[in-house]
Amino acid sequence: MASTTDATPGIGNARFNTDAANWDSNPSIQLATSLAFQSYLSRLPPPSELSSFNVLEIGCGTGLLSLMLAPHVRSLTAVDAAEGMIEVLSSKLAPGGAHEKVKNVRPVAYLLEDPEDPVIKIDPVTGQQWEGKFDLVISHLVLHHVADLPSLFRTIYGTLKPGTGRVITTDFENFGPEARRFHPEAKMEGVERHGIVQKEMEEILRGVGFEDVKVERGFVLQKRVESEPGKGDMESGPVMEFPFLVCEGRRV
């Protein structure tokens, strides 16, 4: 069934709404997403099982990861608080769009805080109301923008199937002061932390009830950075390596 957008006025981050139109043209974003996708696939069940999964993505952006994963799963509900990002994803799925043949992705412009929110209770495939829980929740390069991570993971926990539902998230690691260089100084709006920390993430996941918790380095992204803070020369600056942590857990 055709994907739909549930836009709520006043939500989203102004920076991301502004950046949405050019988001996909950033080679670092494309590369990070491809590396994350491979990390997800290597940790997920074989195709025979994965093809039955209903997936929730939090902070989907323009749907780069959503559209990579969509052919492998039954459905994907793609949520982002920035309306501009969802508009780009919706345009990809619309008739004439680059991904118009994809019928199992449902874009939703929303700041999800309640695991029982009706906004995620619509089946992307049938368009009908759905009272089930998700097999998998994913989130890529979102955690460093979230002020209250325990609250986010409590919400994620509540959206998952008891006993089998899993969360897998990816974000760059806070390996020290140099991790700040992941973002140019002009793009610090909405950055709550300069990467995530392994031990802290393990404590957060266990603290909200997840079992089989694993937080480990999944891949390393080579990314250009400013030669000096605030110089704005990201396209010609030096290349740095940023390790990414993969955070996993299973709902009890």
XYZ file of C-alpha atoms in Angstrom:
252
model
C 0.000 0.000 0.000
C 1.205 3.520 -0.672
C 3.183 5.101 2.138
C 1.689 7.982 4.054
C 2.984 10.845 6.135
C 1.518 11.986 9.434
C 2.920 15.464 9.890
C 2.450 17.280 13.174
C 2.974 21.076 13.115
C 5.700 22.537 15.248
C 7.859 19.450 15.646
C 11.308 18.764 14.338
C 14.619 20.519 14.430
C 15.084 23.636 12.306
C 18.601 22.626 11.342
C 17.493 19.262 9.970
C 14.553 20.750 8.128
C 17.003 23.119 6.449
C 19.549 20.411 5.672
C 17.054 17.841 4.411
C 17.155 18.781 0.721
C 20.927 18.264 0.493
C 21.257 15.517 3.098
C 21.720 12.639 0.644
C 24.499 14.435 -1.252
C 26.860 14.242 1.746
C 29.326 11.391 1.028
C 30.065 10.857 4.730
C 26.376 10.328 5.458
C 26.080 7.893 2.564
C 29.142 5.943 3.682
C 28.145 5.860 7.361
C 24.697 4.586 6.409
C 26.107 1.827 4.193
C 28.480 0.711 6.947
C 25.641 0.747 9.479
C 23.417 -1.292 7.174
C 26.069 -3.985 6.874
C 26.433 -4.007 10.662
C 22.688 -4.503 11.075
C 22.485 -7.314 8.538
C 25.386 -9.167 10.135
C 23.522 -9.175 13.458
C 20.043 -10.030 12.189
C 18.418 -13.424 11.498
C 18.640 -15.137 8.089
C 16.326 -13.977 5.278
C 13.716 -16.653 5.981
C 13.071 -15.110 9.416
C 13.983 -11.486 8.738
C 11.461 -11.278 5.895
C 8.633 -11.531 8.453
C 9.921 -8.655 10.610
C 7.974 -5.469 11.269
C 10.570 -2.782 11.933
C 10.439 0.650 13.550
C 13.160 3.159 12.725
C 13.544 6.157 15.015
C 15.247 9.167 13.468
C 15.053 7.857 9.902
C 16.089 11.126 8.261
C 15.593 10.983 4.499
C 15.230 7.212 4.628
C 18.668 6.138 3.446
C 18.844 3.245 5.904
C 15.094 2.610 5.699
C 15.252 1.982 1.965
C 18.296 -0.281 2.269
C 16.573 -2.469 4.841
C 13.057 -2.411 3.369
C 13.607 -5.221 0.791
C 14.699 -7.552 3.598
C 11.719 -7.101 5.981
C 7.933 -7.233 5.919
C 7.381 -3.590 6.881
C 9.232 -0.531 8.113
C 7.688 2.391 9.978
C 10.101 5.300 9.508
C 9.758 8.031 12.140
C 11.573 11.360 12.336
C 10.808 14.540 14.242
C 12.018 16.751 11.380
C 9.224 17.269 8.885
C 11.696 18.277 6.179
C 13.401 14.907 6.361
C 10.100 13.037 6.112
C 9.063 15.173 3.148
C 12.191 14.048 1.286
C 11.542 10.392 2.117
C 7.898 10.710 1.098
C 8.921 12.209 -2.237
C 11.159 9.200 -2.894
C 8.211 6.865 -2.298
C 5.639 8.905 -4.217
C 4.646 8.100 -7.822
C 7.520 9.164 -10.009
C 9.955 9.051 -7.101
C 13.187 7.089 -7.098
C 11.661 4.411 -4.860
C 8.038 4.461 -5.982
C 7.968 0.647 -6.146
C 8.657 0.357 -2.411
C 5.287 -0.288 -0.755
C 6.266 -1.434 2.733
C 7.697 1.797 4.163
C 5.513 4.290 6.009
C 7.096 7.703 6.758
C 5.883 9.463 9.899
C 6.825 13.004 10.956
C 6.580 12.777 14.711
C 8.495 13.008 17.982
C 7.716 9.571 19.384
C 7.566 9.485 23.197
C 4.781 6.987 23.899
C 5.220 3.350 22.827
C 1.435 3.042 22.525
C 1.024 6.174 20.431
C -1.560 5.578 17.667
C 0.795 7.204 15.165
C 2.832 3.969 14.970
C -0.207 1.697 15.105
C -0.867 1.567 11.367
C 0.447 -1.314 9.278
C 2.616 0.089 6.444
C 1.619 -2.777 4.156
C -2.152 -2.845 4.611
C -2.787 0.675 5.862
C -5.010 -0.806 8.542
C -4.874 -0.166 12.268
C -2.410 -2.527 13.932
C -2.135 -3.284 17.635
C 0.994 -5.406 17.449
C 4.533 -4.798 18.635
C 7.689 -4.519 16.548
C 10.224 -7.272 15.982
C 13.044 -4.773 15.659
C 13.764 -1.118 16.396
C 16.725 0.546 14.707
C 18.271 3.987 14.980
C 21.371 5.360 13.271
C 23.272 8.541 14.176
C 20.453 9.675 16.440
C 21.626 9.009 20.008
C 24.047 11.933 20.099
C 21.095 14.258 19.440
C 18.929 12.921 22.292
C 19.169 14.628 25.687
C 17.451 11.885 27.701
C 18.684 8.518 26.458
C 17.052 6.411 29.214
C 13.676 7.902 28.258
C 14.278 7.092 24.573
C 15.179 3.488 25.346
C 12.162 3.101 27.642
C 10.011 4.139 24.696
C 11.849 1.722 22.404
C 11.463 -1.079 24.948
C 7.704 -0.521 25.039
C 7.350 -0.769 21.261
C 9.003 -4.209 21.050
C 7.530 -7.706 21.186
C 7.991 -9.230 24.650
C 10.603 -11.962 24.696
C 11.864 -11.590 21.150
C 11.850 -7.927 20.160
C 15.286 -6.449 19.617
C 16.877 -3.020 19.413
C 19.983 -2.250 17.393
C 21.380 1.278 17.236
C 24.544 2.766 15.765
C 26.304 6.015 16.592
C 29.852 7.323 16.727
C 31.888 6.728 19.855
C 33.057 9.409 22.263
C 36.739 8.516 22.235
C 37.899 11.793 23.794
C 38.030 15.531 23.016
C 38.765 14.935 19.334
C 35.343 13.278 18.894
C 33.872 16.796 18.870
C 35.309 17.224 15.379
C 32.681 14.866 13.960
C 30.524 17.969 13.456
C 31.662 21.313 12.100
C 31.259 24.080 14.652
C 28.469 25.624 12.566
C 26.413 22.398 12.904
C 26.429 22.020 16.690
C 22.756 22.928 17.072
C 20.944 19.906 18.463
C 24.135 18.009 19.364
C 23.683 16.775 22.929
C 26.928 14.783 23.200
C 29.997 14.181 21.103
C 29.439 10.504 20.631
C 28.342 7.722 22.943
C 30.273 5.746 25.566
C 30.262 1.947 25.711
C 29.815 1.501 29.463
C 27.164 4.197 29.694
C 25.154 2.624 26.890
C 25.356 -0.807 28.504
C 24.068 0.661 31.778
C 21.229 2.503 30.034
C 20.007 -0.551 28.134
C 20.162 -2.800 31.188
C 18.595 -0.086 33.316
C 15.423 0.037 31.245
C 15.108 -3.754 31.225
C 16.915 -5.054 28.151
C 18.666 -8.410 28.282
C 21.399 -9.859 26.049
C 22.902 -6.367 26.018
C 25.952 -5.924 23.844
C 27.718 -2.672 22.992
C 30.738 -3.016 20.743
C 32.647 -1.287 18.002
C 31.030 -2.172 14.704
C 32.940 -0.173 12.111
C 35.138 2.855 11.578
C 34.100 5.813 9.425
C 36.723 7.866 7.653
C 35.387 11.396 7.511
C 36.728 14.811 6.568
C 36.734 17.380 9.359
C 37.486 21.078 9.690
C 41.205 21.879 9.657
C 40.490 24.233 12.563
C 37.292 24.567 14.637
C 34.943 26.956 12.884
C 36.951 27.217 9.668
C 34.200 25.575 7.638
C 36.500 23.665 5.284
C 34.914 20.241 5.739
C 35.215 19.386 2.037
C 38.980 19.916 1.972
C 39.951 19.371 5.588
C 41.903 16.418 6.973
C 40.449 12.925 7.227
C 39.803 11.483 10.681
C 38.688 8.037 11.763
C 35.533 7.805 13.885
C 34.709 4.437 15.471
C 31.024 3.557 15.685
C 29.390 1.604 18.491
C 26.626 -0.907 17.822
C 24.219 -1.178 20.773
C 22.001 -4.247 21.031
C 19.411 -5.561 23.462
C 16.393 -7.844 23.687
C 13.124 -7.099 25.429
C 12.265 -9.517 28.223
